[in-house]
Amino acid sequence: MLFFFSLIWSVCCTTDEDGRRKLDAYIREKEGVFPIKDTIYEYYVDFQNFCFSSWDGLLPYGWRYETGCPFFKITVPTVDTVRYEFIVSALLSYGYPVVLTGPVGTGKTSTAQSVLSKLDFDRNTVLNINMSAQTTSQNIQDAIESRLEKRTKGHYAPSGGKQMITFLDDLNMPAKETYGSQPPLELLRQWMDYGFWYDRLKQTRKYVENMHVLAAMGPPGGGRNVITERLLSRFNVINMTFPDESTIARIFGTMLAQHLADFDESVKLVGREITDTTIDLYNNVIVKMLPTPTKIHYLFNLRDISKIFQGLLRSHKDYQNDKPSILKLWIHESFRVFFDRLIDESDREWFMNQMNDQLGRHFELTLHSLCAKKEIPIYADFISPWGVYEEHQDVTILRRYLDIQMEEYNVSPGVIRMDLVLFKDAIEHICRIVRVISQPRGNMLLVGIGGSGRQSLSRVAAYICEYNTFQITVARNYRVPEFKEDLKILYGLSGVEAKATSFLFNDTQITDESFLEIINNMLSSGEVANLYKPDEFEDVKGKLDTAANKANILHTNEAMYEFLISRVRANMHIVLCMSPIGDAFRNRLRQYPALVNCTTIDWFCEWPKEALLEVGNKYIADVNFVQTITGEEVYLELLDTVDKMTVVSTQDRLREGVSLIFATVHNSVAKCSRKMLMEMKRHNYVTPTNYLELVAGYKKMLASKRDEIASQANKLRNGLWKIDDCKEKVTTMSIELEEAQVKVAEFQQQCDEYLVIIVAQRKEADEQQKDVTKTSIKIGEEEVQCKRMADVAQADLDEAMPALEEAIRALDSLSKKDISEMKSYGTPPQKVKMVMEAVNILKGIDPSWESAKRLLGEINFLKDLKEFDRNHVSDKTMKKIAAYTMSEEFVPDKVGMVSLAAKSLCQWVIAIEKYAKVWRYVGPKQAKLDEALASLKEKQLMLAEAQAKLAELNMMLQKLQKEYEEKLAQKEELNRKVSKNKLLFFTSSPLKFIRF
């Protein structure tokens, strides 16, 4: 029995449903130990009874999920979950690598996560890696090494002596390189074969120990690749077949039956049938709605069924208390899951008919009987103060509530004001977004062309849910490092601070395709590989200490990281906004499976005509269609009641008519674009932005044309006014003409008188000019002679000035200390005494040392020496001084050997003597020069008086000339005016006969 059991779950478990049926028949032919009922896959070895027993016997009896448990945590035990978890756990416990394969929705990931969650975390740690088309070998190596620590040289293992189970989801997603290999998988195969890989910097071996691998992958196709046989041979392959309808019915029927236990009996009966109806609807959808290149997102699996039942579990016994009410909720959830991702009218019409058929087949009702005019009901929980998920038949109430929320949003600090028109389609999209992101781990994929309102409605929905909206700001060099820095902020808000946050991400922000690799991992596992450096994560751990203690979380890196990720996934809701235009959208959905599998898709279709009308009316509400051509407003308070009604009615009719034209034009262009696509295979995208530009362009053109017509009307009005004004001017023109002729004669006479006066003044000014010229020449000659005498005297003085200036500089160098030093001599040295006697003689005092000491004690001693009157030294004094200066000892250098201050005074005495000698023969020359300068100055004054008189005459002459020219100009102006008036008079006289 053990052999057959091992054979089944090693060889026979690799096939699909058809293969299992063939193998079941083959083995039963060879051996008859299996029970007749069911297939050989439904039995395990019962060691107590030593027989094959059905897996059904291991299912817990009367299982119920915990009330209040989040929907994503509910796992209904089935035969598939029990047997696959048993097999995988057994293989992992002995270190055998396992790969789970099978179609999307068969529970590969949930089975793996269930197995991993039941591990003993004191001995094991788990690493989740979600792979995509952009995953590289570097990503895999970095992710694994981030959980390892160095044991010995070249050997690495998980911390704490634990075994690490690495779960690789979507194993076959990495894209193949040029030569057909998949580098991440080749790295994994190398480790599985040899137990090491290489350090990428040092090129040394790095042995990874105590690690086991668990993987999951879907069948090739849709972005998934065929992995090599070499790698596949290293795994124990288990193909998970799609559960049969009875298993699906058990899973969802159990949950729904438990939830409806307190409901009305009629609702319970309907609940049992709803499960079968949903399965039937799902089977028809997956057969009909197949993915194509233009409908790549038509990928349906069991997750879609679970989303329908997640909505049904939000029902309330007081609101869904009868058969129609619970069926309407089911209709709504089915439409939200399936209908919202359909992109064309034919698919939507098919789904409407399918829903009608299902209702008729299972409940003997029609879609029209439950939903009048086939208008799908709107459900929301944000209006009810108790958070009840209820139907809202009156869209007006929803619009009023959302308008209030919009006003509150616009006055919130730090937000960009939005002026949205909440037409019915926009309200439905808001409710759809709120429906998803208000649920745990609810993420949205909003698909629509630019300008359809995806981001604006997402912000409103997040505000209604009381979430913060986080959005990155893309700069010129924004790449993965900058993106991760922003994600640290996001994870800090949602994981550390536990703030509910909506992460709004637009495809226009994808500057690097690696962004989607990160987003793919965030959607599937919440993790971003290598987001934190060790020191940064220590800071995060410190901030999480209080919350971790409350949750009884161990303060190890692995436990704290898992705690952070769990808080992030609980508080973060990702809203992706993408455009379906081009190949990028299809390629991204194919390469990153989490974009479809882990989100709810809402396809933004073209705005309906009603929406176009509402938007048009909103944006032209401020346009006055009854404004007059002159630009004047029509003031209603000045009109009668009947006139008021007429004006208002005209305004409304014109506004509605223009809005209708906008909508018609937009729809006609969209229709022609579809026709061009069918006939010419060329796309022309007509977006809501085009419609808004149409309305804005109309308003701008209307204002421009109104200004143009008003300008033309004003020109015509001004022309008529000028004609009337010309009539008045013609009547007064003759009077002005006569008065002008009289003034011309008067000015002519005045001009003649001024001319006589000017001639006389000109003669007098010419004579005065001649006298001034003669005097100027004579004075100029005397100035030259005086300058020559001054130059001679100055040349003589220049001989003595250097010595004098040097003496003055020597005096400047003396300080009070130097003077005090000389004064302190009781009996001065002979040379000092000799110098001071010479100074006393020049100063005219007694040449004794007592007089010298008094002189030295004067405050202004040095100043008096500098200002000494050197031009008036007497001959007697010069003779006395000569007796000193002629002495061989009266030399500054010799004196300086005794006293520096005496040296400076000695230089001063010698310089004064030299200057006085020069002045003896320079003085008479200077006196003669002064006399000549005095005479010259007197003559210059006489010349200045003559020049002033001449200037006065010239000024008077200029004044007379100016007055003459002004009179002459006035006469000429009057002559021109008379001529012009005559011409105007004769040309305008026919206007007297014009009548209006």
GROMACS .gro file of C-alpha atoms in nm, residues 418-685:
model
  268
  418MET     CA    1  -1.122   6.904  -0.785
  419ASP     CA    2  -1.429   7.034  -0.965
  420LEU     CA    3  -1.597   6.712  -1.077
  421VAL     CA    4  -1.933   6.653  -1.240
  422LEU     CA    5  -2.076   6.353  -1.056
  423PHE     CA    6  -2.297   6.203  -1.323
  424LYS     CA    7  -2.441   5.857  -1.270
  425ASP     CA    8  -2.153   5.672  -1.437
  426ALA     CA    9  -1.899   5.851  -1.216
  427ILE     CA   10  -2.105   5.774  -0.905
  428GLU     CA   11  -2.110   5.406  -0.998
  429HIS     CA   12  -1.733   5.402  -1.044
  430ILE     CA   13  -1.683   5.565  -0.702
  431CYS     CA   14  -1.906   5.300  -0.542
  432ARG     CA   15  -1.712   5.024  -0.721
  433ILE     CA   16  -1.378   5.157  -0.597
  434VAL     CA   17  -1.507   5.202  -0.242
  435ARG     CA   18  -1.654   4.850  -0.252
  436VAL     CA   19  -1.308   4.702  -0.312
  437ILE     CA   20  -1.066   4.920  -0.119
  438SER     CA   21  -1.288   4.923   0.190
  439GLN     CA   22  -1.226   4.547   0.222
  440PRO     CA   23  -0.905   4.395   0.365
  441ARG     CA   24  -0.635   4.364   0.099
  442GLY     CA   25  -0.865   4.517  -0.159
  443ASN     CA   26  -0.676   4.647  -0.463
  444MET     CA   27  -0.807   4.800  -0.785
  445LEU     CA   28  -0.698   4.806  -1.147
  446LEU     CA   29  -0.873   5.095  -1.321
  447VAL     CA   30  -0.844   5.071  -1.699
  448GLY     CA   31  -0.945   5.362  -1.917
  449ILE     CA   32  -0.815   5.617  -2.161
  450GLY     CA   33  -0.674   5.948  -2.042
  451GLY     CA   34  -0.919   6.196  -1.895
  452SER     CA   35  -1.180   5.936  -1.799
  453GLY     CA   36  -1.153   6.034  -1.431
  454ARG     CA   37  -0.969   5.734  -1.289
  455GLN     CA   38  -0.738   5.925  -1.057
  456SER     CA   39  -0.992   6.186  -0.947
  457LEU     CA   40  -1.256   5.928  -0.861
  458SER     CA   41  -0.994   5.720  -0.679
  459ARG     CA   42  -0.905   6.018  -0.462
  460VAL     CA   43  -1.271   6.078  -0.379
  461ALA     CA   44  -1.322   5.709  -0.298
  462ALA     CA   45  -1.017   5.707  -0.071
  463TYR     CA   46  -1.144   6.018   0.107
  464ILE     CA   47  -1.483   5.853   0.161
  465CYS     CA   48  -1.305   5.554   0.318
  466GLU     CA   49  -1.104   5.800   0.531
  467TYR     CA   50  -0.778   5.686   0.374
  468ASN     CA   51  -0.472   5.893   0.300
  469THR     CA   52  -0.387   5.905  -0.070
  470PHE     CA   53  -0.019   5.850  -0.146
  471GLN     CA   54   0.119   5.917  -0.491
  472ILE     CA   55   0.475   5.942  -0.613
  473THR     CA   56   0.609   6.248  -0.792
  474VAL     CA   57   0.815   6.154  -1.096
  475ALA     CA   58   1.116   6.373  -1.178
  476ARG     CA   59   1.352   6.364  -1.473
  477ASN     CA   60   1.591   6.101  -1.333
  478TYR     CA   61   1.336   5.908  -1.130
  479ARG     CA   62   1.439   5.544  -1.124
  480VAL     CA   63   1.419   5.239  -0.895
  481PRO     CA   64   1.627   5.386  -0.605
  482GLU     CA   65   1.405   5.693  -0.592
  483PHE     CA   66   1.095   5.474  -0.620
  484LYS     CA   67   1.209   5.264  -0.325
  485GLU     CA   68   1.271   5.577  -0.119
  486ASP     CA   69   0.909   5.678  -0.180
  487LEU     CA   70   0.797   5.326  -0.090
  488LYS     CA   71   0.979   5.358   0.241
  489ILE     CA   72   0.758   5.657   0.315
  490LEU     CA   73   0.450   5.457   0.207
  491TYR     CA   74   0.548   5.160   0.423
  492GLY     CA   75   0.615   5.397   0.710
  493LEU     CA   76   0.263   5.538   0.684
  494SER     CA   77   0.081   5.207   0.641
  495GLY     CA   78   0.309   4.968   0.831
  496VAL     CA   79   0.474   5.172   1.105
  497GLU     CA   80   0.210   5.436   1.175
  498ALA     CA   81  -0.074   5.199   1.079
  499LYS     CA   82  -0.254   5.467   0.876
  500ALA     CA   83  -0.500   5.340   0.617
  501THR     CA   84  -0.350   5.451   0.287
  502SER     CA   85  -0.448   5.434  -0.077
  503PHE     CA   86  -0.145   5.404  -0.305
  504LEU     CA   87  -0.246   5.565  -0.635
  505PHE     CA   88  -0.013   5.463  -0.918
  506ASN     CA   89  -0.053   5.570  -1.280
  507ASP     CA   90   0.106   5.400  -1.581
  508THR     CA   91   0.244   5.739  -1.691
  509GLN     CA   92   0.467   5.722  -1.382
  510ILE     CA   93   0.642   5.406  -1.505
  511THR     CA   94   0.985   5.542  -1.601
  512ASP     CA   95   1.137   5.198  -1.548
  513GLU     CA   96   0.963   4.865  -1.610
  514SER     CA   97   1.115   4.742  -1.285
  515PHE     CA   98   0.851   4.950  -1.109
  516LEU     CA   99   0.591   4.693  -1.214
  517GLU     CA  100   0.809   4.412  -1.084
  518ILE     CA  101   0.795   4.582  -0.744
  519ILE     CA  102   0.421   4.652  -0.773
  520ASN     CA  103   0.365   4.288  -0.869
  521ASN     CA  104   0.537   4.174  -0.549
  522MET     CA  105   0.349   4.430  -0.340
  523LEU     CA  106   0.017   4.301  -0.472
  524SER     CA  107   0.093   3.934  -0.424
  525SER     CA  108   0.294   3.932  -0.100
  526GLY     CA  109   0.325   4.291   0.020
  527GLU     CA  110   0.705   4.263   0.018
  528VAL     CA  111   0.963   4.475  -0.162
  529ALA     CA  112   1.299   4.302  -0.187
  530ASN     CA  113   1.586   4.483  -0.014
  531LEU     CA  114   1.370   4.782   0.070
  532TYR     CA  115   1.548   4.854   0.398
  533LYS     CA  116   1.917   4.856   0.480
  534PRO     CA  117   2.009   4.690   0.813
  535ASP     CA  118   2.041   5.020   0.999
  536GLU     CA  119   1.717   5.150   0.849
  537PHE     CA  120   1.530   4.836   0.952
  538GLU     CA  121   1.663   4.871   1.306
  539ASP     CA  122   1.499   5.213   1.315
  540VAL     CA  123   1.174   5.062   1.187
  541LYS     CA  124   1.193   4.790   1.455
  542GLY     CA  125   1.233   5.056   1.720
  543LYS     CA  126   0.920   5.233   1.605
  544LEU     CA  127   0.725   4.904   1.601
  545ASP     CA  128   0.829   4.795   1.951
  546THR     CA  129   0.510   4.907   2.126
  547ALA     CA  130   0.277   4.754   1.866
  548ALA     CA  131   0.484   4.432   1.856
  549ASN     CA  132   0.466   4.393   2.232
  550LYS     CA  133   0.088   4.428   2.224
  551ALA     CA  134   0.069   4.163   1.950
  552ASN     CA  135   0.313   3.931   2.134
  553ILE     CA  136   0.560   3.937   1.846
  554LEU     CA  137   0.918   3.822   1.904
  555HIS     CA  138   1.175   4.096   1.848
  556THR     CA  139   1.373   3.902   1.588
  557ASN     CA  140   1.437   4.046   1.243
  558GLU     CA  141   1.220   3.783   1.070
  559ALA     CA  142   0.926   3.817   1.309
  560MET     CA  143   0.936   4.197   1.305
  561TYR     CA  144   0.960   4.200   0.925
  562GLU     CA  145   0.659   3.970   0.893
  563PHE     CA  146   0.475   4.190   1.144
  564LEU     CA  147   0.556   4.499   0.936
  565ILE     CA  148   0.439   4.334   0.613
  566SER     CA  149   0.115   4.217   0.777
  567ARG     CA  150   0.042   4.573   0.893
  568VAL     CA  151   0.126   4.708   0.547
  569ARG     CA  152  -0.109   4.463   0.375
  570ALA     CA  153  -0.382   4.542   0.627
  571ASN     CA  154  -0.359   4.919   0.577
  572MET     CA  155  -0.241   4.968   0.220
  573HIS     CA  156  -0.472   4.951  -0.082
  574ILE     CA  157  -0.314   4.979  -0.424
  575VAL     CA  158  -0.512   5.152  -0.698
  576LEU     CA  159  -0.350   5.113  -1.041
  577CYS     CA  160  -0.460   5.341  -1.325
  578MET     CA  161  -0.369   5.212  -1.670
  579SER     CA  162  -0.453   5.296  -2.026
  580PRO     CA  163  -0.549   5.015  -2.269
  581ILE     CA  164  -0.395   5.200  -2.564
  582GLY     CA  165  -0.100   5.028  -2.729
  583ASP     CA  166   0.083   4.705  -2.663
  584ALA     CA  167   0.226   4.808  -2.326
  585PHE     CA  168  -0.095   4.730  -2.139
  586ARG     CA  169  -0.125   4.379  -2.286
  587ASN     CA  170   0.242   4.301  -2.230
  588ARG     CA  171   0.232   4.417  -1.870
  589LEU     CA  172  -0.072   4.208  -1.783
  590ARG     CA  173   0.095   3.910  -1.943
  591GLN     CA  174   0.429   3.959  -1.771
  592TYR     CA  175   0.299   4.054  -1.426
  593PRO     CA  176   0.018   3.813  -1.329
  594ALA     CA  177  -0.058   3.983  -0.996
  595LEU     CA  178  -0.195   4.283  -1.186
  596VAL     CA  179  -0.495   4.067  -1.275
  597ASN     CA  180  -0.497   3.799  -1.005
  598CYS     CA  181  -0.464   4.027  -0.704
  599THR     CA  182  -0.684   4.317  -0.815
  600THR     CA  183  -1.042   4.386  -0.908
  601ILE     CA  184  -1.066   4.529  -1.259
  602ASP     CA  185  -1.294   4.822  -1.340
  603TRP     CA  186  -1.300   4.914  -1.709
  604PHE     CA  187  -1.383   5.281  -1.774
  605CYS     CA  188  -1.593   5.289  -2.088
  606GLU     CA  189  -1.686   5.586  -2.303
  607TRP     CA  190  -1.896   5.845  -2.126
  608PRO     CA  191  -2.265   5.787  -2.201
  609LYS     CA  192  -2.468   6.059  -2.363
  610GLU     CA  193  -2.630   6.154  -2.031
  611ALA     CA  194  -2.287   6.209  -1.879
  612LEU     CA  195  -2.178   6.422  -2.173
  613LEU     CA  196  -2.491   6.636  -2.132
  614GLU     CA  197  -2.435   6.682  -1.759
  615VAL     CA  198  -2.070   6.775  -1.807
  616GLY     CA  199  -2.159   7.013  -2.088
  617ASN     CA  200  -2.430   7.182  -1.879
  618LYS     CA  201  -2.189   7.212  -1.586
  619TYR     CA  202  -1.911   7.378  -1.782
  620ILE     CA  203  -2.132   7.623  -1.973
  621ALA     CA  204  -2.350   7.711  -1.675
  622ASP     CA  205  -2.167   8.045  -1.643
  623VAL     CA  206  -2.228   8.137  -2.009
  624ASN     CA  207  -2.499   8.402  -2.060
  625PHE     CA  208  -2.672   8.302  -2.381
  626VAL     CA  209  -2.914   8.600  -2.373
  627GLN     CA  210  -2.642   8.862  -2.347
  628THR     CA  211  -2.699   9.156  -2.584
  629ILE     CA  212  -2.470   9.241  -2.871
  630THR     CA  213  -2.343   9.544  -2.682
  631GLY     CA  214  -2.224   9.319  -2.401
  632GLU     CA  215  -2.485   9.449  -2.158
  633GLU     CA  216  -2.642   9.205  -1.911
  634VAL     CA  217  -3.016   9.147  -1.894
  635TYR     CA  218  -3.117   9.246  -1.538
  636LEU     CA  219  -3.420   9.037  -1.443
  637GLU     CA  220  -3.528   9.271  -1.163
  638LEU     CA  221  -3.601   9.539  -1.425
  639LEU     CA  222  -3.829   9.310  -1.629
  640ASP     CA  223  -4.192   9.216  -1.592
  641THR     CA  224  -4.288   8.867  -1.474
  642VAL     CA  225  -4.369   8.751  -1.827
  643ASP     CA  226  -4.041   8.890  -1.961
  644LYS     CA  227  -3.847   8.720  -1.681
  645MET     CA  228  -3.998   8.382  -1.765
  646THR     CA  229  -3.919   8.433  -2.133
  647VAL     CA  230  -3.553   8.523  -2.065
  648VAL     CA  231  -3.497   8.233  -1.823
  649SER     CA  232  -3.665   7.988  -2.056
  650THR     CA  233  -3.452   8.106  -2.347
  651GLN     CA  234  -3.134   8.079  -2.138
  652ASP     CA  235  -3.215   7.721  -2.033
  653ARG     CA  236  -3.319   7.612  -2.380
  654LEU     CA  237  -3.005   7.751  -2.539
  655ARG     CA  238  -2.780   7.596  -2.275
  656GLU     CA  239  -2.943   7.255  -2.312
  657GLY     CA  240  -2.933   7.284  -2.689
  658VAL     CA  241  -2.564   7.367  -2.695
  659SER     CA  242  -2.492   7.079  -2.452
  660LEU     CA  243  -2.682   6.844  -2.682
  661ILE     CA  244  -2.472   6.962  -2.977
  662PHE     CA  245  -2.155   6.892  -2.779
  663ALA     CA  246  -2.270   6.540  -2.695
  664THR     CA  247  -2.384   6.473  -3.053
  665VAL     CA  248  -2.055   6.591  -3.201
  666HIS     CA  249  -1.852   6.383  -2.955
  667ASN     CA  250  -2.059   6.069  -3.013
  668SER     CA  251  -2.050   6.111  -3.390
  669VAL     CA  252  -1.671   6.138  -3.386
  670ALA     CA  253  -1.649   5.828  -3.166
  671LYS     CA  254  -1.881   5.643  -3.404
  672CYS     CA  255  -1.673   5.741  -3.707
  673SER     CA  256  -1.356   5.637  -3.523
  674ARG     CA  257  -1.503   5.291  -3.465
  675LYS     CA  258  -1.599   5.270  -3.828
  676MET     CA  259  -1.247   5.372  -3.934
  677LEU     CA  260  -1.105   5.102  -3.706
  678MET     CA  261  -1.324   4.837  -3.868
  679GLU     CA  262  -1.259   4.947  -4.225
  680MET     CA  263  -0.903   5.080  -4.216
  681LYS     CA  264  -0.767   4.908  -3.904
  682ARG     CA  265  -0.653   5.243  -3.769
  683HIS     CA  266  -0.716   5.373  -3.421
  684ASN     CA  267  -0.841   5.720  -3.340
  685TYR     CA  268  -0.900   5.755  -2.968
   0.00000   0.00000   0.00000
